[in-house]
XYZ file of N, CA and C in Angstrom:
423
model
N -12.824 -59.174 78.927
C -12.199 -58.127 79.645
C -12.459 -56.807 78.752
N -12.895 -55.788 79.466
C -13.129 -54.526 78.858
C -11.811 -53.724 78.723
N -11.424 -53.371 77.501
C -10.251 -52.538 77.320
C -10.588 -51.264 76.563
N -11.777 -50.791 76.746
C -12.196 -49.518 76.091
C -11.340 -48.341 76.739
N -10.873 -48.429 78.008
C -10.149 -47.344 78.540
C -8.841 -47.119 77.884
N -8.367 -48.227 77.272
C -7.087 -48.042 76.417
C -7.253 -47.278 75.166
N -8.478 -46.849 74.802
C -8.655 -46.086 73.592
C -9.317 -44.744 73.950
N -9.003 -44.335 75.254
C -9.496 -43.020 75.604
C -8.386 -42.088 75.992
N -8.595 -40.814 75.721
C -7.581 -39.855 75.878
C -7.288 -39.653 77.409
N -8.300 -39.877 78.193
C -8.195 -39.559 79.693
C -7.071 -40.676 80.281
N -7.164 -41.893 79.805
C -6.250 -42.857 80.416
C -4.686 -42.433 80.125
N -4.496 -41.985 78.821
C -3.118 -41.713 78.469
C -2.652 -40.291 79.124
N -3.715 -39.435 79.247
C -3.416 -38.220 79.984
C -2.853 -38.506 81.311
N -3.559 -39.428 82.035
C -3.182 -39.794 83.478
C -1.826 -40.414 83.460
N -1.612 -41.312 82.502
C -0.263 -42.002 82.354
C 0.922 -40.882 82.185
N 0.536 -39.966 81.300
C 1.588 -38.862 81.111
C 1.786 -37.998 82.328
N 0.664 -37.670 83.066
C 0.829 -36.837 84.197
C 1.456 -37.641 85.399
N 1.477 -38.884 85.365
C 2.190 -39.662 86.335
C 3.659 -39.812 86.079
N 4.068 -40.081 84.772
C 5.305 -40.490 84.361
C 6.136 -39.228 84.159
N 5.637 -38.136 83.399
C 6.427 -37.063 83.041
C 6.949 -36.287 84.307
N 6.191 -35.810 85.177
C 6.658 -35.091 86.380
C 7.571 -36.038 87.237
N 7.254 -37.391 87.221
C 8.085 -38.218 87.972
C 9.460 -38.319 87.427
N 9.530 -38.383 86.114
C 10.759 -38.396 85.367
C 11.620 -37.075 85.705
N 10.946 -36.006 85.608
C 11.514 -34.653 85.912
C 12.153 -34.606 87.304
N 11.375 -35.145 88.240
C 11.917 -35.194 89.625
C 13.095 -36.119 89.794
N 12.850 -37.324 89.241
C 13.804 -38.377 89.325
C 15.087 -37.904 88.665
N 15.144 -37.428 87.411
C 16.280 -37.001 86.822
C 17.039 -35.930 87.543
N 16.376 -35.020 88.089
C 17.100 -34.037 88.947
C 17.743 -34.640 90.115
N 16.964 -35.501 90.840
C 17.702 -36.228 91.982
C 18.781 -37.058 91.582
N 18.677 -37.773 90.427
C 19.767 -38.736 89.999
C 21.027 -37.977 89.798
N 20.959 -36.839 88.949
C 22.166 -36.185 88.539
C 22.688 -35.116 89.499
N 21.933 -34.785 90.605
C 22.441 -33.803 91.559
C 22.685 -34.389 92.968
N 21.957 -35.534 93.369
C 22.049 -35.995 94.628
C 22.619 -37.495 94.677
N 21.899 -38.436 93.863
C 22.081 -39.767 93.994
C 23.456 -40.148 93.367
N 23.861 -39.691 92.239
C 25.086 -39.937 91.548
C 25.590 -38.763 90.840
N 26.256 -37.870 91.612
C 26.766 -36.640 91.080
C 27.968 -36.944 90.083
N 28.064 -35.967 89.209
C 29.202 -36.075 88.226
C 30.320 -35.186 88.781
N 31.515 -35.889 88.825
C 32.634 -35.196 89.352
C 33.208 -34.036 88.554
N 32.831 -34.010 87.291
C 33.352 -32.994 86.368
C 32.360 -31.909 86.177
N 31.108 -31.973 86.475
C 30.198 -30.970 86.363
C 29.664 -30.374 87.654
N 29.433 -29.076 87.745
C 28.803 -28.538 88.853
C 27.333 -29.005 88.897
N 26.678 -28.791 90.114
C 25.306 -29.162 90.311
C 24.421 -28.236 89.315
N 24.722 -26.988 89.099
C 23.976 -26.094 88.362
C 24.069 -26.490 86.803
N 25.239 -26.958 86.348
C 25.413 -27.368 84.936
C 24.566 -28.666 84.746
N 24.678 -29.535 85.764
C 23.913 -30.788 85.630
C 22.375 -30.528 85.558
N 21.955 -29.612 86.403
C 20.597 -29.221 86.369
C 20.187 -28.674 84.967
N 21.029 -27.758 84.465
C 20.797 -27.227 83.142
C 20.751 -28.260 82.062
N 21.604 -29.217 82.123
C 21.585 -30.217 80.972
C 20.561 -31.226 81.132
N 20.122 -31.582 82.449
C 19.263 -32.700 82.537
C 17.728 -32.118 82.851
N 17.617 -31.107 83.520
C 16.241 -30.721 83.932
C 15.571 -29.613 82.972
N 16.267 -28.724 82.501
C 15.767 -27.680 81.677
C 14.962 -28.140 80.427
N 15.580 -29.191 79.667
C 14.865 -29.683 78.556
C 13.464 -30.237 78.887
N 13.374 -30.848 80.077
C 12.024 -31.381 80.519
C 11.019 -30.277 80.936
N 11.644 -29.223 81.363
C 10.676 -28.013 81.796
C 10.070 -27.388 80.582
N 10.643 -27.492 79.344
C 10.159 -26.735 78.200
C 8.681 -27.069 77.862
N 8.291 -28.388 77.775
C 6.865 -28.641 77.478
C 5.994 -28.879 78.678
N 6.586 -28.632 79.918
C 5.753 -28.914 81.070
C 4.475 -28.212 81.230
N 4.421 -26.889 80.869
C 3.256 -26.082 80.995
C 2.138 -26.703 80.010
N 2.530 -27.013 78.782
C 1.470 -27.522 77.867
C 1.057 -28.908 78.220
N 1.899 -29.734 78.852
C 1.478 -31.041 79.227
C 0.525 -30.913 80.447
N 0.790 -30.012 81.378
C -0.086 -29.819 82.505
C -1.512 -29.305 82.116
N -1.445 -28.491 80.993
C -2.665 -27.850 80.514
C -3.480 -28.872 79.573
N -2.827 -29.936 79.158
C -3.514 -30.956 78.341
C -3.489 -30.616 76.937
N -2.600 -29.910 76.312
C -2.388 -29.565 75.005
C -1.928 -30.653 74.146
N -2.684 -31.206 73.225
C -2.223 -32.427 72.409
C -1.059 -32.176 71.593
N -0.910 -30.912 71.087
C 0.215 -30.572 70.320
C 1.495 -30.648 71.117
N 1.514 -30.080 72.328
C 2.653 -30.215 73.176
C 3.050 -31.547 73.637
N 2.001 -32.423 73.803
C 2.322 -33.876 74.080
C 3.022 -34.521 72.948
N 2.666 -34.119 71.721
C 3.300 -34.689 70.538
C 4.658 -34.269 70.430
N 5.014 -32.992 70.512
C 6.401 -32.539 70.357
C 7.303 -32.893 71.606
N 6.689 -33.148 72.781
C 7.414 -33.483 73.945
C 8.117 -34.745 73.738
N 7.684 -35.561 72.847
C 8.281 -36.925 72.542
C 9.571 -36.769 71.960
N 9.881 -35.666 71.324
C 11.279 -35.376 70.756
C 12.286 -35.120 71.942
N 11.843 -34.649 72.986
C 12.675 -34.485 74.182
C 12.784 -35.775 74.977
N 11.746 -36.497 75.075
C 11.832 -37.772 75.719
C 12.790 -38.784 75.034
N 12.950 -38.735 73.726
C 13.780 -39.691 73.151
C 15.234 -39.455 73.645
N 15.621 -38.284 73.971
C 16.901 -38.041 74.492
C 17.082 -38.766 75.766
N 16.139 -38.762 76.649
C 16.206 -39.475 77.923
C 16.127 -40.947 77.757
N 15.401 -41.444 76.833
C 15.259 -42.811 76.491
C 16.591 -43.398 76.047
N 17.239 -42.662 75.074
C 18.622 -43.129 74.617
C 19.635 -43.117 75.784
N 19.491 -42.036 76.602
C 20.427 -41.907 77.728
C 20.242 -43.096 78.629
N 19.045 -43.504 79.045
C 18.847 -44.586 79.944
C 19.351 -45.901 79.363
N 19.084 -46.181 78.079
C 19.645 -47.350 77.491
C 21.175 -47.352 77.433
N 21.786 -46.176 77.143
C 23.202 -46.115 77.139
C 23.793 -46.282 78.544
N 23.104 -45.757 79.531
C 23.574 -45.846 80.966
C 23.448 -47.255 81.528
N 22.347 -47.972 81.057
C 22.197 -49.425 81.370
C 23.478 -50.182 80.882
N 23.880 -49.897 79.790
C 25.042 -50.606 79.223
C 26.328 -50.205 79.711
N 26.570 -48.982 79.946
C 28.015 -48.459 80.227
C 28.182 -48.208 81.706
N 27.205 -48.096 82.544
C 27.311 -47.680 83.954
C 26.734 -48.752 84.736
N 27.454 -49.894 85.028
C 26.883 -50.938 85.917
C 26.436 -50.468 87.332
N 27.256 -49.607 87.866
C 26.903 -49.042 89.208
C 25.586 -48.231 89.232
N 25.080 -47.754 88.075
C 23.989 -46.898 88.004
C 22.818 -47.529 87.246
N 22.727 -48.881 87.165
C 21.780 -49.612 86.316
C 20.367 -49.393 86.880
N 20.196 -49.397 88.242
C 18.926 -49.197 88.853
C 18.320 -47.821 88.468
N 19.167 -46.872 88.479
C 18.809 -45.484 88.125
C 18.378 -45.414 86.583
N 19.145 -46.114 85.804
C 18.911 -46.011 84.344
C 17.577 -46.809 84.150
N 17.331 -47.861 84.824
C 16.089 -48.645 84.591
C 14.892 -47.881 85.003
N 14.984 -47.174 86.063
C 13.892 -46.247 86.494
C 13.629 -45.184 85.414
N 14.656 -44.545 84.976
C 14.576 -43.571 83.947
C 13.941 -44.204 82.682
N 14.241 -45.383 82.340
C 13.769 -46.090 81.099
C 12.219 -46.312 81.338
N 11.887 -46.704 82.457
C 10.506 -47.060 82.711
C 9.564 -45.794 82.802
N 10.119 -44.756 83.367
C 9.364 -43.423 83.404
C 9.308 -42.741 82.010
N 10.395 -42.892 81.259
C 10.429 -42.222 79.971
C 9.480 -43.109 78.961
N 9.578 -44.415 79.085
C 8.627 -45.182 78.168
C 7.201 -44.853 78.548
N 6.857 -44.770 79.797
C 5.449 -44.467 80.259
C 5.097 -43.107 79.695
N 5.916 -42.042 79.869
C 5.574 -40.777 79.412
C 5.470 -40.627 77.938
N 6.348 -41.437 77.192
C 6.344 -41.447 75.755
C 5.047 -42.039 75.265
N 4.609 -43.206 75.780
C 3.425 -43.892 75.394
C 2.180 -42.997 75.778
N 2.225 -42.431 76.930
C 1.067 -41.578 77.343
C 0.959 -40.375 76.440
N 2.110 -39.716 76.188
C 2.037 -38.541 75.377
C 1.633 -38.711 74.011
N 2.076 -39.814 73.410
C 1.830 -40.160 72.024
C 0.338 -40.554 71.782
N -0.191 -41.394 72.687
C -1.536 -41.772 72.542
C -2.567 -40.657 72.976
N -2.213 -39.909 73.938
C -3.013 -38.727 74.325
C -3.087 -37.843 73.157
N -1.983 -37.504 72.488
C -2.094 -36.610 71.314
C -2.924 -37.141 70.288
N -2.821 -38.416 70.065
C -3.624 -39.103 69.012
C -5.103 -38.993 69.343
N -5.478 -39.475 70.437
C -6.898 -39.574 70.829
C -7.556 -38.292 71.091
N -6.872 -37.394 71.753
C -7.311 -36.051 72.038
C -7.463 -35.196 70.732
N -6.408 -35.383 69.882
C -6.445 -34.738 68.601
C -7.699 -35.049 67.771
N -7.988 -36.373 67.779
C -9.237 -36.918 67.099
C -10.466 -36.280 67.752
N -10.476 -36.172 68.992
C -11.773 -35.624 69.706
C -11.855 -34.183 69.291
N -10.856 -33.402 69.101
C -10.889 -32.025 68.837
C -10.916 -31.814 67.280
N -10.834 -32.872 66.492
C -10.837 -32.725 65.052
C -9.552 -32.137 64.457
N -8.426 -32.221 65.197
C -7.136 -31.800 64.764
C -6.498 -32.702 63.769
N -5.662 -32.346 63.006
C -4.931 -33.205 62.103
C -4.355 -32.506 60.860
N -3.721 -33.193 59.975
C -3.172 -32.532 58.779
C -4.214 -32.548 57.773
N -4.493 -31.409 57.227
C -5.411 -31.177 56.215
C -4.930 -31.507 54.844
N -5.628 -32.315 54.030
C -5.309 -32.587 52.694
C -5.842 -31.542 51.778
N -5.022 -31.274 50.713
C -5.507 -30.404 49.659
C -6.378 -31.102 48.806
N -7.569 -30.527 48.358
C -8.582 -31.197 47.602
C -8.038 -31.563 46.230
N -7.152 -30.825 45.645
C -6.667 -31.095 44.316
C -5.566 -32.108 44.245
N -4.947 -32.420 45.498
C -3.743 -33.255 45.527
C -4.167 -34.751 45.484
N -3.577 -35.446 44.702
C -3.789 -36.882 44.637
C -3.067 -37.604 45.748
N -3.735 -38.579 46.253
C -3.173 -39.342 47.394
C -2.375 -40.622 46.867
N -1.244 -40.866 47.363
C -0.455 -41.998 47.041
C -0.468 -42.951 48.271
N -0.915 -44.148 47.910
C -0.901 -45.156 49.010
C 0.295 -45.827 49.128
N 0.432 -46.674 50.144
C 1.713 -47.433 50.413
C 2.146 -48.272 49.276
N 1.209 -48.779 48.469
C 1.603 -49.531 47.284
C 2.057 -48.687 46.092
N 2.024 -47.354 46.281
C 2.438 -46.459 45.178
C 1.297 -46.170 44.220
N 0.133 -46.530 44.423
C -0.969 -46.316 43.589
C -1.596 -44.977 43.829
N -2.057 -44.316 42.752
C -2.774 -43.038 42.966
C -4.192 -43.343 43.223
N -4.761 -42.651 44.113
C -6.262 -42.749 44.481
C -6.918 -41.337 44.062
């Protein structure tokens, strides 16, 4: 079985481009139409749930590996929310499961796209030449 596509940036870019916008649309629908909050207005719900996902959207659509990397910090919020909702809201479990699947797909796609595309572009953290490298075993190299 050929699994070379799993080590290419294009596969993870497609995964991100499927899951991230789908998550954006789904979260907007969930919190404004499917299961509205009786204590919050629709506009406040949109501000809380949709605006954070809009912040890295331009960079994700443009294929910026740096944006893919930091978008994961925002995705973690939705990941934790979906796990919490699965446990605490039995009537909304299907919505939480969909959010969990989309968030996980976007997280994996963004992480590996940033990794593989960053390697293709030669991006990374530069080491100082004079600085000694400490390995996991604590030995100096």
